[in-house]
XYZ file of C-alpha atoms in Angstrom:
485
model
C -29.273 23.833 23.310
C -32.123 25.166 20.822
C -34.339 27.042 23.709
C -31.334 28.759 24.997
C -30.340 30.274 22.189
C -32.545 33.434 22.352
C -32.510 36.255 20.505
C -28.587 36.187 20.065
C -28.789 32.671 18.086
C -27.718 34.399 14.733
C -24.456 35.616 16.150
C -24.211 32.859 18.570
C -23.932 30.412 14.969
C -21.567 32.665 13.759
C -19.058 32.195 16.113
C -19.229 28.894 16.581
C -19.528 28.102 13.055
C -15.887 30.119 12.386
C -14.359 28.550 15.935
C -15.847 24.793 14.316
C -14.622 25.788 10.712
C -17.892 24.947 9.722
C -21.020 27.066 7.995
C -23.620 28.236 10.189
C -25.863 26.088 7.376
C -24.101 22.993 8.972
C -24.875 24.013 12.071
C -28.904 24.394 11.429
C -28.937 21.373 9.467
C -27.604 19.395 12.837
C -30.324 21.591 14.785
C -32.790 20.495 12.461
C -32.297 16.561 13.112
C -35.778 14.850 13.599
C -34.450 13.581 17.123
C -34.114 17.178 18.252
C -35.936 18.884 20.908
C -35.883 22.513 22.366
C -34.187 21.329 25.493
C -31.700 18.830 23.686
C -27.607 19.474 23.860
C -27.354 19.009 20.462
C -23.611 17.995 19.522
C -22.249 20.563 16.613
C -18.685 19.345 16.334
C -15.233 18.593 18.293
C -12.699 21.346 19.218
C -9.779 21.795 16.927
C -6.585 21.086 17.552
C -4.936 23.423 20.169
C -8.442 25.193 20.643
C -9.645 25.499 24.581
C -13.560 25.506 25.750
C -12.872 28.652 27.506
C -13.913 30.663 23.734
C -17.330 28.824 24.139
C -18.219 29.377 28.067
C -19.783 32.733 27.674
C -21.819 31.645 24.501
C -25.923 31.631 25.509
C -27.039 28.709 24.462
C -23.528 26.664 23.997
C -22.031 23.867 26.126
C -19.157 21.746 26.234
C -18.633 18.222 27.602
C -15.336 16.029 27.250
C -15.817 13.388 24.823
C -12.988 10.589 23.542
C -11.282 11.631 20.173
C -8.778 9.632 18.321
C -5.465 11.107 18.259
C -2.764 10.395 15.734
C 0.409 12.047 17.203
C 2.366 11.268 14.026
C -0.308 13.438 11.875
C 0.793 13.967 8.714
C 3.547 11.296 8.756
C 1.609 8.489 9.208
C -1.567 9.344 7.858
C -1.907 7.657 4.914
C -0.685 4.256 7.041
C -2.594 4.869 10.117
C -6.288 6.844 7.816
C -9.014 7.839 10.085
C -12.089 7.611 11.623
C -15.177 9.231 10.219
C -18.723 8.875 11.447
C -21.146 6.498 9.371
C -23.184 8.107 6.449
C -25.711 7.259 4.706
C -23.364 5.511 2.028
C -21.785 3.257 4.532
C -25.196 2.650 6.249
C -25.531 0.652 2.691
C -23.136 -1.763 3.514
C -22.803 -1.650 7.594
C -26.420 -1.434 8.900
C -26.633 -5.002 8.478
C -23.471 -5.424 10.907
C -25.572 -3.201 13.357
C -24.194 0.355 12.269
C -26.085 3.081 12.907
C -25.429 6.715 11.227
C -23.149 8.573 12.949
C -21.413 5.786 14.338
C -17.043 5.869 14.355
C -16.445 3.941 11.105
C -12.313 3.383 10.104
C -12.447 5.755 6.658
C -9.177 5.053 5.542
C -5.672 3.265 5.953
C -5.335 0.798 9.094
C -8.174 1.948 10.528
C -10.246 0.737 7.786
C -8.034 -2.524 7.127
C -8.633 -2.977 11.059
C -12.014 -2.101 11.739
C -13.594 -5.097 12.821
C -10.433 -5.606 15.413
C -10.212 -2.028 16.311
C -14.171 -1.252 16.650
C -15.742 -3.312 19.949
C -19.192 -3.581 20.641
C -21.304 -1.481 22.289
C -23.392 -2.227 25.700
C -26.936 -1.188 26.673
C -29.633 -1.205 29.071
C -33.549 -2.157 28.907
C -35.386 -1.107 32.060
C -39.009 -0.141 33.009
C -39.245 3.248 34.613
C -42.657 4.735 36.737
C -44.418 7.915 35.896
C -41.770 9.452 37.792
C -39.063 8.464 35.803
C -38.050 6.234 38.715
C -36.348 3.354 37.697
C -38.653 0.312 38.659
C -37.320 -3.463 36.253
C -34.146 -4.421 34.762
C -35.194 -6.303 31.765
C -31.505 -6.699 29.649
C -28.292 -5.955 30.122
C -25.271 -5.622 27.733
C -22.035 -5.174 28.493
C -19.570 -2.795 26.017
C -16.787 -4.922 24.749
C -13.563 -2.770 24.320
C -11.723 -3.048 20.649
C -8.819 -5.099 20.600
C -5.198 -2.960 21.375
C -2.625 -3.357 18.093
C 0.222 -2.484 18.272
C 2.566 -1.527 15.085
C 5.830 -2.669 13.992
C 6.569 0.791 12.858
C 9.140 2.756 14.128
C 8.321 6.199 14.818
C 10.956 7.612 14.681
C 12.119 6.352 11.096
C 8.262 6.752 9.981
C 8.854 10.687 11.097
C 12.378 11.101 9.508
C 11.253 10.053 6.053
C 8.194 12.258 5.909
C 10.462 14.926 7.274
C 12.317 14.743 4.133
C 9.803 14.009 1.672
C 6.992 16.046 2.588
C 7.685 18.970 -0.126
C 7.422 16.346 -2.723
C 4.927 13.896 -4.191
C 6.405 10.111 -4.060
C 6.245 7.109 -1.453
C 8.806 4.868 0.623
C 8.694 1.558 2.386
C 11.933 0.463 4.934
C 11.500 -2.820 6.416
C 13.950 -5.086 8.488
C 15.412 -7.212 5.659
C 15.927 -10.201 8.368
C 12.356 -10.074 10.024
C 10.395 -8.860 7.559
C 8.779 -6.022 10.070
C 7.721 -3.235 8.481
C 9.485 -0.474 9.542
C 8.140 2.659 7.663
C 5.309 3.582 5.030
C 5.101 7.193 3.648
C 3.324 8.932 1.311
C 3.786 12.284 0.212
C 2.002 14.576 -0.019
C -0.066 14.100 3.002
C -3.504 15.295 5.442
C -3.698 15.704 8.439
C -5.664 12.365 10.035
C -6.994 14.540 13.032
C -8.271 17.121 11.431
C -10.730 14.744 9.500
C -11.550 12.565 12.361
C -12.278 15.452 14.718
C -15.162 16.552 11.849
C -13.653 18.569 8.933
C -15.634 21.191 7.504
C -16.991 21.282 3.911
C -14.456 23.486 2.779
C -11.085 21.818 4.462
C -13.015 18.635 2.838
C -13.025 20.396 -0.506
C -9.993 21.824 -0.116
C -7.725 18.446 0.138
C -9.934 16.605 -2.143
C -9.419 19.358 -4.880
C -5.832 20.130 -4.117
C -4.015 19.054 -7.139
C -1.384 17.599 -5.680
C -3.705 14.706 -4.263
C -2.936 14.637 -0.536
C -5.648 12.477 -0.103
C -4.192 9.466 -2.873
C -1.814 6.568 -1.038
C 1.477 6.407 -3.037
C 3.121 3.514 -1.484
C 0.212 1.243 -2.196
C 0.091 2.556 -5.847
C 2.333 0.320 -8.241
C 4.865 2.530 -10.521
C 7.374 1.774 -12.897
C 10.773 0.912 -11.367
C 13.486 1.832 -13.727
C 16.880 0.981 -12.967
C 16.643 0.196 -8.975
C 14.667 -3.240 -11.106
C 18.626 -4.090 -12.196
C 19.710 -5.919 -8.938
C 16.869 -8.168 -9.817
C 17.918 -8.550 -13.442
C 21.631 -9.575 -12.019
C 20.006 -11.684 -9.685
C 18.183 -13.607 -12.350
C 21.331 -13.522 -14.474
C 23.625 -14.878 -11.885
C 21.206 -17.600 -10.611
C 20.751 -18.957 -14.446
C 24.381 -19.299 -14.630
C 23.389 -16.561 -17.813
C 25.295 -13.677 -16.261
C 29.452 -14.023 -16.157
C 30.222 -10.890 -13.436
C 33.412 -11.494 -14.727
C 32.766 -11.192 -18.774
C 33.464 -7.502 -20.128
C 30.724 -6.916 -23.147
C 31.881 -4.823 -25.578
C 29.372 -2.181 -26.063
C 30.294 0.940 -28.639
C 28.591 4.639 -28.126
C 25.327 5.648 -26.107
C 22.737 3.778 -28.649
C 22.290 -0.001 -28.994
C 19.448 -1.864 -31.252
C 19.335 -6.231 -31.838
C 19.229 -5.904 -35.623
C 17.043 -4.550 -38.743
C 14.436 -6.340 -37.120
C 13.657 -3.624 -34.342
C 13.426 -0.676 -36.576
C 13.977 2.901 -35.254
C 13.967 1.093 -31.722
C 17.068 1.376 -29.407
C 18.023 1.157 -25.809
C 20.424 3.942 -24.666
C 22.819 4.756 -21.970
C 24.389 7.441 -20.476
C 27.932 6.642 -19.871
C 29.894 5.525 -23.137
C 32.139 2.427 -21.325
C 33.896 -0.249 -23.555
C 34.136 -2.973 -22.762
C 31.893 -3.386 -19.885
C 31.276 -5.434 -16.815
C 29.386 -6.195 -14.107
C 30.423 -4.189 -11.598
C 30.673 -1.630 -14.245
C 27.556 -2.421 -15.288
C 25.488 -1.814 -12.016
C 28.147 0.872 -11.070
C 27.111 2.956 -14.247
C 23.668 1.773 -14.094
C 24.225 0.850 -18.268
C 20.469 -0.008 -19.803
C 22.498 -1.801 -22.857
C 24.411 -4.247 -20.706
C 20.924 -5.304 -18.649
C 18.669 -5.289 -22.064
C 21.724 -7.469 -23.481
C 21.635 -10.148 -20.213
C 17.924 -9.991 -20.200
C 17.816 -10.700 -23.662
C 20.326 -13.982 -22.713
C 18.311 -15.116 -19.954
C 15.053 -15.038 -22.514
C 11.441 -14.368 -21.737
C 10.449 -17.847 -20.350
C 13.299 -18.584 -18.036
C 12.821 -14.771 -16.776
C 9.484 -15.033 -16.092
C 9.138 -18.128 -14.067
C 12.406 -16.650 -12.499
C 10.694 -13.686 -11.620
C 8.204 -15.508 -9.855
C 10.739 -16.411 -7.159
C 10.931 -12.817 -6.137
C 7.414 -12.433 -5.538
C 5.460 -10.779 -8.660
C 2.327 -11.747 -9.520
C 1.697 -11.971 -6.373
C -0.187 -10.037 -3.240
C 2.311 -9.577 -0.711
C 0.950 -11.306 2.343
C 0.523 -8.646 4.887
C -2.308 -7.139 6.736
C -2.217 -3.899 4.682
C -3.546 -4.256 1.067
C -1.074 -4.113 -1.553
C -0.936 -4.966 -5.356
C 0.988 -8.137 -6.653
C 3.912 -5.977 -9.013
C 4.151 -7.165 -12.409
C 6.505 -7.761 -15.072
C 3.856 -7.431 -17.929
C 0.352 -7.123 -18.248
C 0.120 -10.675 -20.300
C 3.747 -12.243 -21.385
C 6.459 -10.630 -22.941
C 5.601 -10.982 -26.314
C 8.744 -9.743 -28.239
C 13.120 -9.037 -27.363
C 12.215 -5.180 -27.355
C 9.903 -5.498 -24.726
C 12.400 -8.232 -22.865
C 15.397 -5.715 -23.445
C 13.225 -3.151 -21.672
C 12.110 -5.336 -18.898
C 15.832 -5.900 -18.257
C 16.498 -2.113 -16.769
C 12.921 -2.055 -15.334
C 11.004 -0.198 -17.719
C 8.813 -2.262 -20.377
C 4.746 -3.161 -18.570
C 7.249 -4.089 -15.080
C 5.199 -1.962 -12.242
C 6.227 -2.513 -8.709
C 5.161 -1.020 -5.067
C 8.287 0.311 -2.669
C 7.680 -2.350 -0.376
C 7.895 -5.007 -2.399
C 10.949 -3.569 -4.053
C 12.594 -3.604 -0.679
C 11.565 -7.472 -0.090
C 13.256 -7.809 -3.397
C 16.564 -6.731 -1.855
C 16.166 -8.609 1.404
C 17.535 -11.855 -0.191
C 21.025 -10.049 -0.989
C 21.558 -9.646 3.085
C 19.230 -12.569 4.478
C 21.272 -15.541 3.158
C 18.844 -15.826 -0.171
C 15.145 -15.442 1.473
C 12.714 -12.975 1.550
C 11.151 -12.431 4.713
C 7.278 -12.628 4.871
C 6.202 -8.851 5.636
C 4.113 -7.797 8.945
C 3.340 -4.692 10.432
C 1.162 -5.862 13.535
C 3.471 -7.036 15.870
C 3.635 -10.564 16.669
C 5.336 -13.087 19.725
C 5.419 -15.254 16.899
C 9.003 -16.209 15.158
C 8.990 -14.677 11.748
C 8.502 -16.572 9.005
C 10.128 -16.716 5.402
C 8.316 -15.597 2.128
C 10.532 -16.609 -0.223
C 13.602 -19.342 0.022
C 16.762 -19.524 -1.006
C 16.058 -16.375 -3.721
C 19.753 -16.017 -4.286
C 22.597 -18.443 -3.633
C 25.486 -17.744 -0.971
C 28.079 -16.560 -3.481
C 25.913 -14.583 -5.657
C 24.401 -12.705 -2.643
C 28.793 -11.297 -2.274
C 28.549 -10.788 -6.139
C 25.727 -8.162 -5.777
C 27.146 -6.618 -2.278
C 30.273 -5.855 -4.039
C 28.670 -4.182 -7.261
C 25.997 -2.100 -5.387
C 28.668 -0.932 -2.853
C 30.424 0.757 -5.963
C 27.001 2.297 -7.156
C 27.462 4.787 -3.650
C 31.025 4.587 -2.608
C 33.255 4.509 -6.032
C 33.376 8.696 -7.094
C 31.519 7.657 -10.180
C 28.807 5.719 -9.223
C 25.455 6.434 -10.119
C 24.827 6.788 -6.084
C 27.721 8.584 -4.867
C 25.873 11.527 -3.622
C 24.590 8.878 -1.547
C 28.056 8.071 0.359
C 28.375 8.657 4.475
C 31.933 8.704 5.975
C 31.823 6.015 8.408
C 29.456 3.650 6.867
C 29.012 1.613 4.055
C 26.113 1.989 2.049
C 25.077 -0.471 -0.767
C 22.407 0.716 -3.032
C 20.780 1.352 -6.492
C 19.723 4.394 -8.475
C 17.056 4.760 -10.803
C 15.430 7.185 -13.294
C 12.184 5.778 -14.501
C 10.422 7.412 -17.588
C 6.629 7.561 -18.263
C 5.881 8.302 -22.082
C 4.171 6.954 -24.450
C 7.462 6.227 -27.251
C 10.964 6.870 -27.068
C 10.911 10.017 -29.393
C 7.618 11.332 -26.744
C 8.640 13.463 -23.962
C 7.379 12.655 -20.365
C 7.682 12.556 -16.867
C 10.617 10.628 -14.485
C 10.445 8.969 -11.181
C 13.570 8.914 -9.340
C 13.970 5.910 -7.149
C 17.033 5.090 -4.521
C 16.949 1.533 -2.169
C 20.035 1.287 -0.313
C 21.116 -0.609 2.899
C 23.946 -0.541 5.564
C 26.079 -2.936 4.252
C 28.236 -3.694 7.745
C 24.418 -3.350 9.353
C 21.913 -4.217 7.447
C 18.573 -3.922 9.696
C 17.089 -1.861 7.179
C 16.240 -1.514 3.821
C 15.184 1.969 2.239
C 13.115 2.340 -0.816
C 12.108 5.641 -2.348
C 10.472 6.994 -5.233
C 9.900 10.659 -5.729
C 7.728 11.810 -8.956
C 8.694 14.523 -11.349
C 12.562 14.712 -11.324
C 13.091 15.472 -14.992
C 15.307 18.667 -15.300
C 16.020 18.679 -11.350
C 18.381 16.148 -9.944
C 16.891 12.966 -11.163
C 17.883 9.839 -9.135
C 20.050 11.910 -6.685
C 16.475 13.387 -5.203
C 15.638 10.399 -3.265
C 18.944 9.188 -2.731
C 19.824 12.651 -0.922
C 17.353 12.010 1.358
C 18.024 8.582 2.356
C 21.272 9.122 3.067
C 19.480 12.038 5.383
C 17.518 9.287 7.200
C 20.569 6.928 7.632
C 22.269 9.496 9.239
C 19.875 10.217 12.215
């Protein structure tokens, strides 16, 4: 209250500036408002977390009053899902004025609250009366009544949404788990993270500054960001493969040493893997995680059938759910020669793919063929299938088998991965980002497993930067964390 603030009004904005985490230049640039008067409670900002009005009550010149703040009790967890709610500026008054906005008014800033804002937001109510020189109250003229914001309620589980950011939070990367039967969404992270009530309670300048110029970019949603798959693409590969009758499971290639090239016609261009195995199969194959044998199939199956087989599984298009997503690819425009197809085959190549959809891919394996259609708000209504009969009965067994092996054989690519008791099925996968194959660059490390004798969930994870430090076994190590809660 300007007038109150008396000759103690320097030190007064001092201390609530620091208690506020704002500058005391915020604090006269609210007391400066053209709507201010000397006798005006003048809001300055919302009491941190854990902070009690007791530090304020002997302030001259300072009041508190209880006033309704979102709360996010998952924080950090959920905040890229869930975003926030920021009051109106003058950039949004561009765009929401005309849908009778006014500046400082809530306004979803990011994440569901955004995606939901029209749902989530209600309308306010008002009176028009006629008062006397007395300020009596003397004509009703209009009357509006407030219309609450709808309730929604999420299909995310809690306590799966807090397990996975428990795990990941030390590293930069994204998951997805839905229910491979239902299609509910079970989990989104995003890692690193903010802290959603922090913002909406009115950050100051320089907790603004410091997320948006922390270089790990807190602020940037992962799990809506499309990445390169890598080897956790293979299951699709087979899937294709075994669907086109292209793919024998039971036909052993023979493959010689760790480098493999078509002919003259590539050049200096080869696809390599790790383990030397001849003659390979399938189950070998996906067991192994061997780029030759998929570039090989995927050079079988040829561009055109894969392609239009791809389509089956979704790419190219938005996944139809509330939350916005990108459709994942498998190239920018056609794959226009065999090196790029061999590529494509173990998920590298122009193929870019979100964790959610790369869990939808691997619904069909335990869902009798179909991909479920995704949700997160839930519904009374019976779910409803994305994608039909994706994979046939017996090929569904063929992939079970060979991405069992992947965790529980001792040399599977997963095996890290393994839990006495139950039966995981999974893939690996080690994704590079360079420019050539002489270039050095970064890795992703991906894992998607499920519980083979339960499979309610799937689990998709990527975590960035793995080169040099445990690759693949990054993410799966902390799946198998969250499948053992």
């Amino acid at each position: 209250i300007p007038e109150q603030l008396g000759d103690t009004a320097p030190q007064t904005k001092e201390t609530v500036a620091k208690l506020l985490n704002m500058t005391v230049e915020e604090i006269d640039q609210k007391l400066a408002a053209k709507w201010v008067k000397p006798n005006y409670l003048v809001p300055i900002g919302i009491l941190p977390e854990g902070a009690t009005q007791n530090t304020y009550i002997d302030l001259p010149g300072v009041a508190t009053k209880p006033v309704n703040v979102r709360s996010y009790p998952l924080g950090e967890a959920a905040a890229h899902l869930t975003g926030y709610i920021g009051k109106v500026n003058a950039e949004d008054l561009k765009t929401l004025q005309k849908k009778g906005y006014q500046a400082d008014d809530p306004v979803g800033k990011a994440g569901l609250e955004q995606v939901l804002e029209e749902q989530l937001r209600g309308k306010k109510g008002g009176r028009v009366f006629v008062e006397d020189a007395q300020g009596k109250e003397i004509k009703n003229l209009a009357k509006t009544e407030a219309v609450d914001g709808e309730n929604v309620t999420l299909t995310i589980d809690s306590a799966v949404q807090f397990e996975i950011y428990n795990e990941m939070k030390n590293e930069a990367g994204s998951s997805a788990a839905i229910n491979p039967k239902t299609g509910e969404t079970i989990a989104l992270v995003s890692t690193p993270a903010y802290n959603p009530n922090t913002l909406t309670r009115g950050a100051s300048k320089a907790q603004r500054d410091a997320v948006n110029n922390d270089p790990k970019k807190p602020m940037t949603n992962r799990f809506t960001q499309l990445s390169v798959p890598g080897s956790v693409f293979k299951p699709i590969t087979a899937a294709i493969g075994l669907e086109t009758k292209t793919i024998d499971p039971k036909e052993e290639l023979k493959i010689e040493g760790l480098k493999w090239t078509k002919d003259s016609s590539w050049g200096n261009y080869y696809v390599t893997r790790v383990k030397d195995a001849n003659p390979i199969d399938f189950d070998k194959a996906m067991k192994y995680s061997d780029n030759i044998y998929f570039a090989q199939e995927a050079l079988k199956i040829g561009k055109d059938k894969f392609m239009s087989e791809a389509k089956k599984f979704g790419f190219d298009e938005k996944l139809p759910i509330e939350y916005g997503f990108p459709a994942s690819k498998i190239a920018n425009d056609g794959i226009k020669n065999d090196i790029q197809m061999a590529d494509t085959g173990y998920g590298q190549g122009q193929v870019l793919m979100t964790p959610l959809h790369l869990a939808l891919t691997y619904a069909p394996i335990v869902n009798d063929g179909n991909i479920p259609s995704p949700y997160i708000i839930k519904t009374d209504k019976q779910p409803k299938v994305w994608k039909e009969n994706v994979i046939s009965k017996g090929n569904q067994d063929i992939l079970k088998t060979a991405m069992t092996k992947v965790i529980n054989d001792p040399d599977g690519t997963g095996k890290i991965a393994k839990i006495d008791g139950k039966t995981l099925a999974g893939k690996t996968g080690t994704a590079e980002l360079k420019v050539s194959k002489e270039a050095e660059g970064k890795e992703l490390g991906w894992f998607a497993a499920f519980d083979l004798n339960s499979p309610d969930m799937v689990i998709t994870m990527m975590i960035e930067d793995v080169k040099g430090r445990g690759g693949s076994n990054i993410p799966a190590e902390k799946v198998k964390h969250v499948f053992q809660k």
